[in-house]
Amino acid sequence: MSLEEMDKRSLFHPFTSIGDHLANGPRIMASAAGVHVTDSKGRRYLDGAAGLWCVNVGYGRQEIVDAMTRQAQALPFFHSFTSIANEPSIRLADRVLRWAPDHMSKVFFGNSGSDANDTNIKLVWYYNNMRGKPAKKKIVARNRAYHGVTIGAGSLTGLTNCHQFFDLPLPQIIRTHSVDQYREKPEGMSEAEFTAYLASELEALILKEGPDTVAAFIAEPVMGTGGVLVPPAGYFQAVQDVLDRYDILMIADEVICGFGRLGSPFGTTHFGIRPDIMTMAKGLSSGYQPISASVISERIWEVLKDTSGEVASFAHGFTYSAHPIAAAAALANLDIVERENLVGNAASAGTELKAALKARIGDHPHVGDIRGVGLMLAVEMVADRATRQPFDLSLKVGARIVAKAYEQGVIVRPLGNMIAMSPPLTLTSANIEELVAGLGRAVDAATDELAREGALPKKH
C-alpha cells in the first residue's frame, strides 16, 4: 500500500475538505532546508507561508535539533505541577519576559495558541472572581479574528466556518468590527475617522452589554487568517482608552506577530499596545516543537498572588506544560533570532517583498490590494478593481492561485479571495525574486483560466 493510500485510509486532516482529500490524496512533504521544502516526489518549493506562519528561523537548524537531543538524553519529560520545574522552562520563561514589555510578570506554558487562549479566558474569569467582580465574564472579540479552534478559543475566533455545526461561539463572547480598511472603511472616511468610528462602536457595545459584565478585549495586532488586516493609525491607543475607562483587560494575541514577524519584537511594541495578557506560540519555537505561552501582567499576578490563600492551588494546566524538550527548542530558536537579527531582517525584507509584489502584480486588473507589515503580507483579488467587487467565493480564486503557485514551485496560503504570505524571517533578496516571480505567474495563470471559463473578461 502506498503512503498516499495509507493516508487516505488512516489520517484525518485538519482544515481539509474530506471529499477532495479522498478523491485526490495528500501532498506528502519529505524534507526541508532553509526556506525550501521538498515533497515525496522530489519537487522543491519555496515556502512562502513558513509552514503555518511559524517557521521563522527556517528549516534545517541543526542547533535546535541538537538542543532537543541533549535535553531528550538528560530529561525527556517531567511535569511542572506542584512546584516541580526543569531548567529549560525556567530559562525560557526568563527569556520571554526579557523580550516582553517591562510590565509583564509571569509566563504560563502550554502547547498551542488555541490552548493558550483557552488559558487566557480562564485567567480572565479567575482574576475577576478573585477580585470580587464575578459578573465580568464577557470577552469582546472581532469579526474575522482567528484565535484558535478549541471550544474557548474557537469562540473568540470570528470566522463562521469555525463555528458552523460546532455549536459555537460560547455565549460569553461578544463581537465588534474588524479593522479592514479596504472593505469596511466607508467611502470618504479618513483613516483617523475610521479609528474614531471603530473605538466609538466598541464603546457603544460595552455600554449596551453593561461595563460591569465585560471582562476583556482580545485582538491580533495584525489580523492573520481574517485577511492580514492592518489597523488604522492610532487604533490601539483609541481602543486602550476605551478599555481603561471601563476596567477591561487587553489581551494581545501575538501567536503570529510575536518574535519578529512584523519587523518588531511583538505587535504590541510595533503598535504601542499595553497588554494585560499576551498569547505566544508559533515563532516561540519556529514550529520545531509544539509550545505556547500565556504571559500575564503584574496587575493580574498581584491579584492571583494576594488571593492564593483562598484556594488549594491554581487548578489549571496541562500534562505537557513547560515540556523540557519544547523549552530547549524554543531557547535555541530565540538564540538564532537574536544572533542573526531576524527581527531587523523581517523589517527590511518585508519592505523589499511588498515593493516587489507591487512592481510585479500591483497593476494587474484583478489585484485590488497588497497590504501587510514586515513579513506578514496579503494580496486581495477582485473581480473589478474600480468598484472593488469581490469574486464569487464559489470560484475559489485564492485556492486556484495557490494550486498554480505550487506548479511554479512556490507555497502561499489561500484566504478566500486573498493570498497570504508569511515566509521565514531569513528571507533574502534572491528568495524574494523567486517568490514574486512564481506568484506572479500563478496569478496570471489563474486569472487566464477564469477568463477561459467566462468568469471574467479576458485581459487586453
Coordinates of C-alpha atoms in Angstrom, one line a residue, residues 231-396:
P231 CA -5.2 48.5 11.9
P232 CA -5.6 52.2 11.1
A233 CA -3.2 54.6 12.7
G234 CA -4.0 55.2 16.4
Y235 CA -6.4 52.3 16.6
F236 CA -4.9 50.5 19.6
Q237 CA -4.4 53.7 21.5
A238 CA -8.1 54.6 21.0
V239 CA -9.2 51.1 22.0
Q240 CA -6.9 51.1 25.0
D241 CA -8.5 54.4 26.2
V242 CA -12.0 52.8 26.0
L243 CA -10.8 49.7 27.9
D244 CA -9.2 51.7 30.6
R245 CA -12.4 53.7 31.2
Y246 CA -14.3 50.5 31.9
D247 CA -11.8 48.4 33.7
I248 CA -11.5 45.9 30.8
L249 CA -8.4 43.8 30.2
M250 CA -6.4 43.9 26.9
I251 CA -5.3 40.5 25.5
A252 CA -2.8 40.8 22.7
D253 CA -2.8 37.6 20.6
E254 CA 0.8 37.5 19.4
V255 CA 0.7 34.0 18.1
I256 CA 1.6 35.1 14.5
C257 CA 3.0 38.5 15.1
G258 CA 5.3 37.7 18.0
F259 CA 9.1 37.2 17.9
G260 CA 9.8 39.4 14.9
R261 CA 7.3 38.7 12.1
L262 CA 6.3 42.4 11.8
G263 CA 9.9 43.6 12.0
S264 CA 9.4 44.4 15.7
P265 CA 9.7 42.1 18.6
F266 CA 6.0 42.0 19.0
G267 CA 2.9 43.6 17.6
T268 CA 2.5 45.2 21.0
T269 CA 5.8 47.0 20.6
H270 CA 5.0 47.9 16.9
F271 CA 1.7 49.5 17.7
G272 CA 2.3 50.7 21.2
I273 CA -0.2 48.3 22.9
R274 CA -0.1 47.9 26.7
P275 CA -1.5 44.4 27.1
D276 CA -2.6 42.7 30.3
I277 CA -2.1 39.2 28.7
M278 CA -0.1 38.2 25.7
T279 CA -0.6 34.9 23.8
M280 CA 2.5 33.5 22.2
A281 CA 3.2 30.3 20.2
K282 CA 4.4 29.8 16.6
G283 CA 7.5 31.9 16.5
L284 CA 8.4 30.9 20.0
S285 CA 9.9 27.7 18.7
S286 CA 9.6 28.2 14.9
G287 CA 7.4 25.1 14.9
Y288 CA 10.3 22.8 15.8
Q289 CA 8.3 21.7 18.9
P290 CA 4.7 22.5 20.0
I291 CA 4.8 25.2 22.7
S292 CA 2.8 28.2 23.6
A293 CA 2.8 30.8 26.4
S294 CA 0.3 33.0 28.2
V295 CA 2.2 35.9 29.6
I296 CA 0.4 38.0 32.3
S297 CA 1.0 41.5 33.6
E298 CA 2.0 42.4 37.2
R299 CA -1.6 43.8 37.6
I300 CA -3.0 40.3 37.2
W301 CA -0.3 38.5 39.0
E302 CA -0.7 40.6 42.1
V303 CA -4.4 39.6 42.4
L304 CA -3.5 35.9 41.9
K305 CA -0.8 36.1 44.5
D306 CA -2.8 38.1 47.1
T307 CA -5.8 35.7 46.9
S308 CA -3.8 32.5 46.7
G309 CA -4.6 31.6 50.3
E310 CA -8.3 31.2 49.4
V311 CA -7.7 28.1 47.2
A312 CA -5.6 25.0 47.5
S313 CA -3.9 25.6 44.2
F314 CA -4.3 27.3 40.8
A315 CA -6.1 24.3 39.3
H316 CA -5.3 24.7 35.7
G317 CA -2.5 23.3 33.5
F318 CA -1.6 20.6 31.0
T319 CA 0.5 17.4 31.1
Y320 CA 2.9 19.0 28.7
S321 CA 3.0 22.5 30.2
A322 CA 6.7 23.6 30.3
H323 CA 7.8 20.5 28.4
P324 CA 11.6 20.4 28.7
I325 CA 12.3 19.4 25.1
A326 CA 10.0 22.1 23.8
A327 CA 11.5 24.7 26.0
A328 CA 15.0 23.7 24.9
A329 CA 13.9 24.0 21.3
A330 CA 12.5 27.5 22.0
L331 CA 15.6 28.7 23.7
A332 CA 17.8 27.6 20.8
N333 CA 15.3 29.2 18.4
L334 CA 15.5 32.5 20.2
D335 CA 19.3 32.3 20.2
I336 CA 19.1 32.3 16.4
V337 CA 16.6 35.1 16.1
E338 CA 18.7 37.3 18.3
R339 CA 22.1 36.4 16.9
E340 CA 21.1 36.8 13.2
N341 CA 18.9 39.9 13.9
L342 CA 16.0 38.3 12.2
V343 CA 13.7 41.0 13.6
G344 CA 15.6 43.5 11.6
N345 CA 15.7 41.3 8.5
A346 CA 11.9 40.9 8.7
A347 CA 11.5 44.7 8.6
S348 CA 13.9 45.2 5.6
A349 CA 12.9 42.0 3.7
G350 CA 9.2 42.9 4.2
T351 CA 9.7 46.3 2.7
E352 CA 11.5 44.7 -0.3
L353 CA 8.9 42.0 -0.7
K354 CA 6.0 44.4 -0.7
A355 CA 7.7 46.6 -3.2
A356 CA 8.5 43.7 -5.5
L357 CA 4.9 42.5 -5.3
K358 CA 3.6 45.9 -6.3
A359 CA 6.0 46.1 -9.2
R360 CA 5.1 42.6 -10.5
I361 CA 1.3 42.4 -9.9
G362 CA 0.3 45.8 -8.5
D363 CA -1.2 46.9 -11.8
H364 CA -2.9 43.6 -12.5
P365 CA -6.6 44.3 -13.3
H366 CA -7.7 41.8 -10.7
V367 CA -5.4 42.7 -7.9
G368 CA -7.3 45.0 -5.5
D369 CA -4.9 45.4 -2.6
I370 CA -1.4 44.5 -1.5
R371 CA -1.0 45.0 2.3
G372 CA 0.8 44.0 5.4
V373 CA 3.6 44.7 7.8
G374 CA 7.1 43.2 7.8
L375 CA 6.9 39.6 6.5
M376 CA 3.1 39.3 7.0
L377 CA 1.5 40.2 3.7
A378 CA -1.6 39.6 1.6
V379 CA -2.8 40.1 -1.9
E380 CA -6.6 40.6 -2.3
M381 CA -8.0 39.6 -5.7
V382 CA -11.1 41.3 -7.1
A383 CA -13.5 40.8 -10.0
D384 CA -13.5 44.5 -10.7
R385 CA -10.6 46.7 -9.5
A386 CA -12.5 50.0 -9.9
T387 CA -15.5 49.0 -7.8
R388 CA -13.6 46.5 -5.5
Q389 CA -16.3 43.9 -6.4
P390 CA -15.1 40.6 -4.9
F391 CA -15.0 37.4 -6.8
D392 CA -17.8 35.0 -6.0
L393 CA -16.4 32.6 -3.4
S394 CA -17.6 29.6 -5.4
L395 CA -14.9 30.4 -8.0
K396 CA -12.3 29.6 -5.3

